[in-house]
PDB file of C-alpha atoms in Angstrom:
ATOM      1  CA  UNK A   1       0.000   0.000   0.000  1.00  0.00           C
ATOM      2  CA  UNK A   2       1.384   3.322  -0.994  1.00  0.00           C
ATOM      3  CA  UNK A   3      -0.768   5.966   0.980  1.00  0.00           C
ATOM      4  CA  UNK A   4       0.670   7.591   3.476  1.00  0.00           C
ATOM      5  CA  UNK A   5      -2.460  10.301   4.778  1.00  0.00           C
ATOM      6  CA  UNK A   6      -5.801   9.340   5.923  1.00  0.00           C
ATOM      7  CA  UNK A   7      -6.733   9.988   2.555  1.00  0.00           C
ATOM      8  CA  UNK A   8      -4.464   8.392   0.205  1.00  0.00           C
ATOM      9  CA  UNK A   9      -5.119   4.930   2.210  1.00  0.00           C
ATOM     10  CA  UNK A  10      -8.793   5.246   2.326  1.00  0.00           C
ATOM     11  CA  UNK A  11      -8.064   5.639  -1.709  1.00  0.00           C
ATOM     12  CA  UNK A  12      -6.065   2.657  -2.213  1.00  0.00           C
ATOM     13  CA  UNK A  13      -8.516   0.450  -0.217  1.00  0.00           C
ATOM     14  CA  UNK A  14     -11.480   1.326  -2.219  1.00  0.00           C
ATOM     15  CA  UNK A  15      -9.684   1.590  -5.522  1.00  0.00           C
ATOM     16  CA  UNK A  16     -10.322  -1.327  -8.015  1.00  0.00           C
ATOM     17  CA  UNK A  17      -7.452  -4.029  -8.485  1.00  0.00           C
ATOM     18  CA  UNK A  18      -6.083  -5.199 -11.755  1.00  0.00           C
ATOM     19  CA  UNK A  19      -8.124  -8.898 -12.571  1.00  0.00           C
ATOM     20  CA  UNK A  20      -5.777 -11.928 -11.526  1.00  0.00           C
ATOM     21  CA  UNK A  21      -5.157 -14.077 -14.341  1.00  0.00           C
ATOM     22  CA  UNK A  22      -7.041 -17.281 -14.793  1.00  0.00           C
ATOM     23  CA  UNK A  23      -4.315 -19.242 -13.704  1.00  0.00           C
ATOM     24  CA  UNK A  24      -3.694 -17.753 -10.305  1.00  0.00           C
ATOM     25  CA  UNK A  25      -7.532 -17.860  -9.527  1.00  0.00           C
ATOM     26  CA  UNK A  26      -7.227 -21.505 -10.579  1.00  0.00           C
ATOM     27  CA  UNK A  27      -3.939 -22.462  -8.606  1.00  0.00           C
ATOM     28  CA  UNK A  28      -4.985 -20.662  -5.443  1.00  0.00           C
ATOM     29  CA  UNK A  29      -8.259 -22.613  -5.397  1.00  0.00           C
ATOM     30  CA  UNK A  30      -6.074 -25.853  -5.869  1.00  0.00           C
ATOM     31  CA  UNK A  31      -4.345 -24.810  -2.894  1.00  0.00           C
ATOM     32  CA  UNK A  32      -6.917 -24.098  -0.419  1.00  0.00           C
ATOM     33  CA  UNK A  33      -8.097 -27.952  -1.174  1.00  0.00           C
ATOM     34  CA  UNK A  34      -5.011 -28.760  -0.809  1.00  0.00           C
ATOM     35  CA  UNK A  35      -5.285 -27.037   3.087  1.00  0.00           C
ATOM     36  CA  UNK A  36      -8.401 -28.533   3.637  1.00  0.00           C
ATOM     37  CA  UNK A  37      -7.731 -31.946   2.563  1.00  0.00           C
ATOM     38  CA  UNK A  38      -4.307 -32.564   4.784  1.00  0.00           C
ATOM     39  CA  UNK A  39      -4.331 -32.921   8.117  1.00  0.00           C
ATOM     40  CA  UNK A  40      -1.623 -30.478   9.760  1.00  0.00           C
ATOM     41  CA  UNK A  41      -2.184 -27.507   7.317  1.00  0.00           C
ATOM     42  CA  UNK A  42      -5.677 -28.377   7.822  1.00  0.00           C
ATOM     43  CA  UNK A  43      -5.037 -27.914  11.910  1.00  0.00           C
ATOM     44  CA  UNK A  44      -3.447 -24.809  12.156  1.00  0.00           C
ATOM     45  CA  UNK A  45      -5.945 -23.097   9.266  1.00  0.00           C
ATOM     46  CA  UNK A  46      -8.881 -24.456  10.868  1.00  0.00           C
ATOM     47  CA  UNK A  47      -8.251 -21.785  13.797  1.00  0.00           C
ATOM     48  CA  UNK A  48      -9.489 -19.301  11.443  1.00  0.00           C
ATOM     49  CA  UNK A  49     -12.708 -21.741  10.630  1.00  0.00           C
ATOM     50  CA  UNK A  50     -13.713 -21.399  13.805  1.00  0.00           C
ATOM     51  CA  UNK A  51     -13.389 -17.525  14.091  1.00  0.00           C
ATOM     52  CA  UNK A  52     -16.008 -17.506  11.418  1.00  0.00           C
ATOM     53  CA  UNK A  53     -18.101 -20.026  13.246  1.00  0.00           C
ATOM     54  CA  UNK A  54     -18.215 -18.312  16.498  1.00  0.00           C
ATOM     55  CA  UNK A  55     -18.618 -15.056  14.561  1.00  0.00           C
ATOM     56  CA  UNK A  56     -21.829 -16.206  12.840  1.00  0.00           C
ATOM     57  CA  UNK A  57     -23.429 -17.747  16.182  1.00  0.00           C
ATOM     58  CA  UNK A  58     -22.707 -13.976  17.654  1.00  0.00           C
ATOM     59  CA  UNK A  59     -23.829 -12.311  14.786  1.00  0.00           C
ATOM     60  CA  UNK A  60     -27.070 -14.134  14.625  1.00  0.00           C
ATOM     61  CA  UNK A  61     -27.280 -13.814  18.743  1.00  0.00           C
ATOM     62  CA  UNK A  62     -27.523 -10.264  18.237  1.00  0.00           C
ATOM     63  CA  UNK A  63     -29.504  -9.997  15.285  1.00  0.00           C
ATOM     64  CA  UNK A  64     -32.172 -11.612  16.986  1.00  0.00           C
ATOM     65  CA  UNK A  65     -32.518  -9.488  20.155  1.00  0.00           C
ATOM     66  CA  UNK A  66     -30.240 -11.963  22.588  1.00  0.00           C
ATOM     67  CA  UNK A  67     -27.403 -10.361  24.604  1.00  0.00           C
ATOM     68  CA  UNK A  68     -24.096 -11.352  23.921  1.00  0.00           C
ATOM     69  CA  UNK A  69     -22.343 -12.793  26.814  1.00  0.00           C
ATOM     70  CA  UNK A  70     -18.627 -13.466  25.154  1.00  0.00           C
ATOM     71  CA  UNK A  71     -16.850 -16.203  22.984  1.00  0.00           C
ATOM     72  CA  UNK A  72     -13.625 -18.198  23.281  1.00  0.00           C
ATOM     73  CA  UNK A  73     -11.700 -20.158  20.943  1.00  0.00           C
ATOM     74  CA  UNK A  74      -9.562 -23.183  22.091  1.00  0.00           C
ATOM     75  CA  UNK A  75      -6.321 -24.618  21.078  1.00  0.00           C
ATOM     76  CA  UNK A  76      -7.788 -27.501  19.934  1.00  0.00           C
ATOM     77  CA  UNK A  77     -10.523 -25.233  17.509  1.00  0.00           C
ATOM     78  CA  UNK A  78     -12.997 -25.850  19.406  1.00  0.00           C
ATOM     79  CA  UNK A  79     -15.228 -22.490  20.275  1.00  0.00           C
ATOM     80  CA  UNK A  80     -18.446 -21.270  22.216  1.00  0.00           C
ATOM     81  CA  UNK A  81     -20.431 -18.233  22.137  1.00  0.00           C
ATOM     82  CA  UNK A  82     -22.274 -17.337  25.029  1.00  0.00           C
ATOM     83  CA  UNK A  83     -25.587 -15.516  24.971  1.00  0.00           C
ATOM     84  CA  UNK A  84     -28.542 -14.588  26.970  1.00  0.00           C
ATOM     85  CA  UNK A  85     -32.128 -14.502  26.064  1.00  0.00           C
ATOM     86  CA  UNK A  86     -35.537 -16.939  25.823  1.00  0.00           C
ATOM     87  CA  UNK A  87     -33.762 -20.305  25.157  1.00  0.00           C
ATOM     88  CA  UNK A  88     -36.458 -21.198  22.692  1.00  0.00           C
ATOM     89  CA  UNK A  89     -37.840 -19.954  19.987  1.00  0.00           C
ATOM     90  CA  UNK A  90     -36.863 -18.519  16.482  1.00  0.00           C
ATOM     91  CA  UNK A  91     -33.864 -16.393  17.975  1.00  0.00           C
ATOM     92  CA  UNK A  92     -32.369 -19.252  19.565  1.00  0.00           C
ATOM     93  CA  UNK A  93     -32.794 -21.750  16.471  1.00  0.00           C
ATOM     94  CA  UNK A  94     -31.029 -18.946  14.076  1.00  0.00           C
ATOM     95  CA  UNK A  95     -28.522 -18.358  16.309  1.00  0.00           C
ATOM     96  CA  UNK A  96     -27.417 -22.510  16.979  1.00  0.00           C
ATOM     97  CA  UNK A  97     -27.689 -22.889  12.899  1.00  0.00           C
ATOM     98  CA  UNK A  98     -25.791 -19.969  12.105  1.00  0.00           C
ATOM     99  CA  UNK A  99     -22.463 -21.400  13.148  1.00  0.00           C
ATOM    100  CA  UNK A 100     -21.321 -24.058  10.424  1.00  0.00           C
ATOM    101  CA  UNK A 101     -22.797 -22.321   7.861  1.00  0.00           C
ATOM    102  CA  UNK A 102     -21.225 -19.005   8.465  1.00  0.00           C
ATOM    103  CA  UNK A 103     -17.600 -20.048   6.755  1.00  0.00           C
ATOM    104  CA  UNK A 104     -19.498 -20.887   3.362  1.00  0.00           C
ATOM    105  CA  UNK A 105     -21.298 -17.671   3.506  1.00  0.00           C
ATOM    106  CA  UNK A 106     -17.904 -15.608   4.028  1.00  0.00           C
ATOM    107  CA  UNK A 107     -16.906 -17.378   1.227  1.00  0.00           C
ATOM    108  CA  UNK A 108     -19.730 -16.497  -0.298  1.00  0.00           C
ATOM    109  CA  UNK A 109     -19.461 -12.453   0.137  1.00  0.00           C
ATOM    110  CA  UNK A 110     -15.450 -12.622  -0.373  1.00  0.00           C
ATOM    111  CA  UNK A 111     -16.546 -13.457  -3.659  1.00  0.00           C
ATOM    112  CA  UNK A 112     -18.993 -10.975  -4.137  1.00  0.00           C
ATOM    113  CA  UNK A 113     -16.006  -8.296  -3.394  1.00  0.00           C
ATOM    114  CA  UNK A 114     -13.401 -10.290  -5.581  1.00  0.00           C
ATOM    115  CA  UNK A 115     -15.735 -10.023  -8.594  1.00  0.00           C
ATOM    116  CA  UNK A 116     -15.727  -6.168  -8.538  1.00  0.00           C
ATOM    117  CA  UNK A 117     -11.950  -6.471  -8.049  1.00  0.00           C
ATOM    118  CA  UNK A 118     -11.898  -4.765  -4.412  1.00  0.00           C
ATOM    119  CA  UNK A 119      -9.120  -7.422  -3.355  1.00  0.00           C
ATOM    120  CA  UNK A 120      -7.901  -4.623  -0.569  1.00  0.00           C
ATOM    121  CA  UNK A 121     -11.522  -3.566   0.281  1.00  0.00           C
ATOM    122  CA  UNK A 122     -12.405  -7.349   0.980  1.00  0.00           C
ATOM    123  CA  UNK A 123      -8.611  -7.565   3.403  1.00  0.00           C
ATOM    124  CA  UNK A 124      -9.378  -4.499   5.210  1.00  0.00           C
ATOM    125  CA  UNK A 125     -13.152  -5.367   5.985  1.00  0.00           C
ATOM    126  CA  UNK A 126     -12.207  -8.973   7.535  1.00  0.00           C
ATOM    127  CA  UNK A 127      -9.470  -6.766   9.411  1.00  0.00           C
ATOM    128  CA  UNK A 128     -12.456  -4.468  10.991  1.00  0.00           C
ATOM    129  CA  UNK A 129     -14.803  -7.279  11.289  1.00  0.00           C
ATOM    130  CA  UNK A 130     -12.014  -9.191  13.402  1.00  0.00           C
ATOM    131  CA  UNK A 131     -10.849  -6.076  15.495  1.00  0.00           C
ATOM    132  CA  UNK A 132     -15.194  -5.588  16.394  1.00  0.00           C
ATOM    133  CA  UNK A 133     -14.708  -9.671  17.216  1.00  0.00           C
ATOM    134  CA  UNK A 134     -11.680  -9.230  19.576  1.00  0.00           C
ATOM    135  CA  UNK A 135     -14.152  -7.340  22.264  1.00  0.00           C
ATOM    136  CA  UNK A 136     -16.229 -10.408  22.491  1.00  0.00           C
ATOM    137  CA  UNK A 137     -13.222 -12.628  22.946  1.00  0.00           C
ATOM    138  CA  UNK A 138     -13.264 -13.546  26.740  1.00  0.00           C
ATOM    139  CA  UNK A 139      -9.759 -16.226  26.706  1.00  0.00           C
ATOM    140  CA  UNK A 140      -6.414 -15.600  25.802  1.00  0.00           C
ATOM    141  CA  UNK A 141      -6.121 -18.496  23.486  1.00  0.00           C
ATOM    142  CA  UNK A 142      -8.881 -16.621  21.604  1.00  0.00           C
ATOM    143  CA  UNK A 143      -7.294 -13.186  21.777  1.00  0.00           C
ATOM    144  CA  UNK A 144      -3.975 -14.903  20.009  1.00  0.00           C
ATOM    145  CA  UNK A 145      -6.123 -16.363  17.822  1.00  0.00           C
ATOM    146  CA  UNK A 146      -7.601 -12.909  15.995  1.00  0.00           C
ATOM    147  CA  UNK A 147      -4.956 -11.085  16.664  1.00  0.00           C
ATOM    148  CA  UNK A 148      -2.392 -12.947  14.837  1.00  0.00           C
ATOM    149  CA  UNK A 149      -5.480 -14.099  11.875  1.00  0.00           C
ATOM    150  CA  UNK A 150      -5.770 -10.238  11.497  1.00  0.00           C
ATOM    151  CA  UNK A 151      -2.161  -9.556  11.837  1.00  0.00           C
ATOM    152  CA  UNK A 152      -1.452 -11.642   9.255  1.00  0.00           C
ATOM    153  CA  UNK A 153      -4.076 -10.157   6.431  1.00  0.00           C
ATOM    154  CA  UNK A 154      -2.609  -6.646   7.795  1.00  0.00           C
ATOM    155  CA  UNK A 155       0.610  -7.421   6.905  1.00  0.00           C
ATOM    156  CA  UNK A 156      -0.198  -8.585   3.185  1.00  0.00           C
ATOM    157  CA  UNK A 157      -2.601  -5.623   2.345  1.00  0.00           C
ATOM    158  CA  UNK A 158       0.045  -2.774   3.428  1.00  0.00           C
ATOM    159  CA  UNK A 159       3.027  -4.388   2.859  1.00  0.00           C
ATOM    160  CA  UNK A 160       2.617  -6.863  -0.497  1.00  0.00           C
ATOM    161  CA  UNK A 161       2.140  -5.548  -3.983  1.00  0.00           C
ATOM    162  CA  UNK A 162      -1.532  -6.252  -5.616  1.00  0.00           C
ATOM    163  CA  UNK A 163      -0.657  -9.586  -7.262  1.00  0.00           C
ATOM    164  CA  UNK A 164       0.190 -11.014  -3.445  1.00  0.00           C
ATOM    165  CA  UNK A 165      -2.328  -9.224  -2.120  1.00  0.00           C
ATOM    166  CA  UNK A 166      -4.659 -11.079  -5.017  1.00  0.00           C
ATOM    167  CA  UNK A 167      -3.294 -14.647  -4.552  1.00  0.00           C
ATOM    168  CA  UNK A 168      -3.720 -14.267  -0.597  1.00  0.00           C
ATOM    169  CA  UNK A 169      -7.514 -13.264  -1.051  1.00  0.00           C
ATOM    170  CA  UNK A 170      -8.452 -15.362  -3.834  1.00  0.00           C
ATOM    171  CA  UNK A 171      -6.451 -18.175  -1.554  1.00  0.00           C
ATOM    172  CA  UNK A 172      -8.681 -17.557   1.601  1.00  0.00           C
ATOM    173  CA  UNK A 173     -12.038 -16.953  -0.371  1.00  0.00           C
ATOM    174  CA  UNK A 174     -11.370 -20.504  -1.790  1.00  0.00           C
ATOM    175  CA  UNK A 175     -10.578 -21.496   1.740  1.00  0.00           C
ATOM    176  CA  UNK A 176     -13.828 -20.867   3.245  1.00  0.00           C
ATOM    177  CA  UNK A 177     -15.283 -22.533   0.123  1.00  0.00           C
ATOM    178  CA  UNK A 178     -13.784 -25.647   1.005  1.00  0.00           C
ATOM    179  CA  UNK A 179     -13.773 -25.432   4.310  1.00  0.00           C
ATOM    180  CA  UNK A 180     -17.225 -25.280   5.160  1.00  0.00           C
ATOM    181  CA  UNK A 181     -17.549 -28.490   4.138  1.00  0.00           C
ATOM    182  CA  UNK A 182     -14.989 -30.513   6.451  1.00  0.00           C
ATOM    183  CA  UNK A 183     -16.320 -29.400   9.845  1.00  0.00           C
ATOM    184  CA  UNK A 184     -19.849 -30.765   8.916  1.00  0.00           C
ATOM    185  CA  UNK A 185     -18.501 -34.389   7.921  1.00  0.00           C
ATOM    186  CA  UNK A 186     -16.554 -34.264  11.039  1.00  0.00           C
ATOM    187  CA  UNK A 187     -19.424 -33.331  13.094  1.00  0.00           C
ATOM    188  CA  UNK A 188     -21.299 -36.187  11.849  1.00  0.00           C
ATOM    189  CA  UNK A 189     -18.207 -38.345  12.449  1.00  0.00           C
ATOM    190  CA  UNK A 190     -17.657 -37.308  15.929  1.00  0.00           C
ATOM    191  CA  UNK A 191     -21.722 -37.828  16.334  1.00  0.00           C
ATOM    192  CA  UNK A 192     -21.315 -41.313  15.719  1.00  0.00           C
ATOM    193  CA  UNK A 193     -18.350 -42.063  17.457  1.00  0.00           C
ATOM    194  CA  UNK A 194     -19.066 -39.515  20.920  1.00  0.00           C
ATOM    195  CA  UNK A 195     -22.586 -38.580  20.529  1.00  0.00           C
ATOM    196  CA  UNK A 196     -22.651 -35.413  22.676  1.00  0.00           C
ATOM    197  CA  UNK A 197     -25.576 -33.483  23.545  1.00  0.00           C
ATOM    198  CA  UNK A 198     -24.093 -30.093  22.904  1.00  0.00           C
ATOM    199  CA  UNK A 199     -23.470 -30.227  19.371  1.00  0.00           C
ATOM    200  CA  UNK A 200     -25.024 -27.517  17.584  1.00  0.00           C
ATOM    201  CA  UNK A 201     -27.165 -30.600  15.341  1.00  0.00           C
ATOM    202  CA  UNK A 202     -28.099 -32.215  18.771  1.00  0.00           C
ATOM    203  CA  UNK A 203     -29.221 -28.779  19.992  1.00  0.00           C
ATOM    204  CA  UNK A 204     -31.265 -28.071  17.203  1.00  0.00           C
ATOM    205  CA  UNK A 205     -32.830 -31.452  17.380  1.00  0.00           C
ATOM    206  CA  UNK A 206     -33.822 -30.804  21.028  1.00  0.00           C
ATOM    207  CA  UNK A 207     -35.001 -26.651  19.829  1.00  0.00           C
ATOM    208  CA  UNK A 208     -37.123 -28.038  17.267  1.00  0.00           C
ATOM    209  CA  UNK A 209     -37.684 -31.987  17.215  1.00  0.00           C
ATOM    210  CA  UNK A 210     -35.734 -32.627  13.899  1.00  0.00           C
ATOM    211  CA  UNK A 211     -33.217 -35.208  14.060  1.00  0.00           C
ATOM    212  CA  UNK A 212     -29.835 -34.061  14.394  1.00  0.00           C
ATOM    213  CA  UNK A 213     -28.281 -35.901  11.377  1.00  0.00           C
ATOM    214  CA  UNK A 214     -31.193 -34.207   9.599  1.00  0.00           C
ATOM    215  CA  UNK A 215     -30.091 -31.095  10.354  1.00  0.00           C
ATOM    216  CA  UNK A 216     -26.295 -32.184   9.625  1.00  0.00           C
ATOM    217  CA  UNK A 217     -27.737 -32.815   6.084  1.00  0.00           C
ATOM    218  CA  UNK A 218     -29.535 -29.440   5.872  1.00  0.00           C
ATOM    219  CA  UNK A 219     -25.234 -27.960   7.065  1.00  0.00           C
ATOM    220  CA  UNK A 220     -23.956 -30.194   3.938  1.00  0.00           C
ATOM    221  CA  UNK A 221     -26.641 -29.449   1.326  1.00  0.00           C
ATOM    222  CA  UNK A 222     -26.773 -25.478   2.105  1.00  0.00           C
ATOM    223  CA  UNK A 223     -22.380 -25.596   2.292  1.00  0.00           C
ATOM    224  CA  UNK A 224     -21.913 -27.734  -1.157  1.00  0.00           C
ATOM    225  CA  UNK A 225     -24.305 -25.181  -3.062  1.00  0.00           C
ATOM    226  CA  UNK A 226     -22.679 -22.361  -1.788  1.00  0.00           C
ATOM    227  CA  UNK A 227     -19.527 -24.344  -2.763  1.00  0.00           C
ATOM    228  CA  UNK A 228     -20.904 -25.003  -6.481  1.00  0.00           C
ATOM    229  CA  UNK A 229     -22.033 -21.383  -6.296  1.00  0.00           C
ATOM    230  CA  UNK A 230     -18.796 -19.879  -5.626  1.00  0.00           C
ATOM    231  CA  UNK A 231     -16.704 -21.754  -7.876  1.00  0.00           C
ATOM    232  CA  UNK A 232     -18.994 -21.244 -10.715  1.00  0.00           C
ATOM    233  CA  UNK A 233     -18.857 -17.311  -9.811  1.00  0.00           C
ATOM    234  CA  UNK A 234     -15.001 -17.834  -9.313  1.00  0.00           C
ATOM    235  CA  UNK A 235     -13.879 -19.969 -12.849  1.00  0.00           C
ATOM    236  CA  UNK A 236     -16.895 -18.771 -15.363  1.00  0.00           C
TER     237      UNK A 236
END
């Protein structure tokens, strides 16, 4: 980033970036599967998975009139958001759902951003939207956790030129893609093998009387269309 005033910044985040060549918008998506398919770059990257998971049950808890307690993330990418309110009704059933289908979504509207080539717009919003996260975060684990996430997409959008800065988004935006898909197979996985009450399928089951795996199907269905979606959007 060149700007060095209020005003040249503000410039070069809402100015329009040159469109990445087919083959980088290609290689970064084979990439991200790449990240989502193996199991220790998978680990470490599913930190920020869970950012965006917590983030959408907040979101939601808010949108829907319930008072936001706090959220922590755990070392082993686990998370919980805490909120307050009737613990029935519409409010609460948004705000359980919300959380494994909130990475596909970001996806979803990283896209929407890449398409009118605002590749520096889309960095510095998921910089703002994790600094409003950071006073919700209530653990320290989860306060290394944004911090260094939004360090890291500081970093590239002041101090990388635009074809770094449009590998890096295209790269996460193809992330979330794919990544909204794992959690859900592993939630069904870890359903069968340690059925636990707490899961946000068994807690929807219990909020409504639907079976949990159907609402594990309803996670999979809405994630692989947004999936289809996106790369559609992305390669055509």
């Amino acid at each position: 980033m060149e700007g060095t005033t209020f005003e040249e910044v503000w410039q070069d985040v809402i100015s329009v970036q040159p469109e990445p060549p087919t083959w980088l918008v290609v290689g970064t998506g084979i990439c991200a599967l790449l990240v989502v398919l193996t199991r220790d770059p998978w680990r470490i990257a599913r930190n920020v998975v869970t950012i965006a998971h917590e983030g959408g049950h907040a979101v939601v808890a808010l949108l829907s009139g319930r008072q936001l307690t706090g959220i922590r993330l755990h070392s082993d990418t686990s998370g919980v958001t805490v909120s307050r309110g009737k613990p029935t009704g519409i409010g609460m059933i948004l705000t359980v759902f919300a959380g494994y289908v909130t990475p596909s979504l970001v996806g979803l509207a990283g896209i929407l951003l890449l398409l009118g080539d605002r590749i520096t717009a889309m960095l510095w919003i998921s910089i703002l939207v994790l600094a409003t996260m950071l006073l919700l975060i209530r653990n320290v684990y989860g306060v290394v956790s944004v911090v260094g996430t939004g360090t890291v997409i500081f970093l590239v959008s002041w101090f990388t030129p635009a074809a770094v800065q449009a590998g890096f988004a295209y790269l996460f935006t193809w992330f979330m893609l794919f990544a909204g898909m794992r959690p859900v197979i592993e939630l069904q996985s870890q359903r069968r093998q340690q059925p636990s009450p707490q899961s946000d399928a068994d807690q929807l089951d219990r909020l409504t009387g639907m079976p949990g795996t159907a609402w594990v199907m309803i996670f999979f269905l809405l994630n692989a269309s947004v999936l289809v979606l996106g790369g559609w959007l992305l390669l055509f």
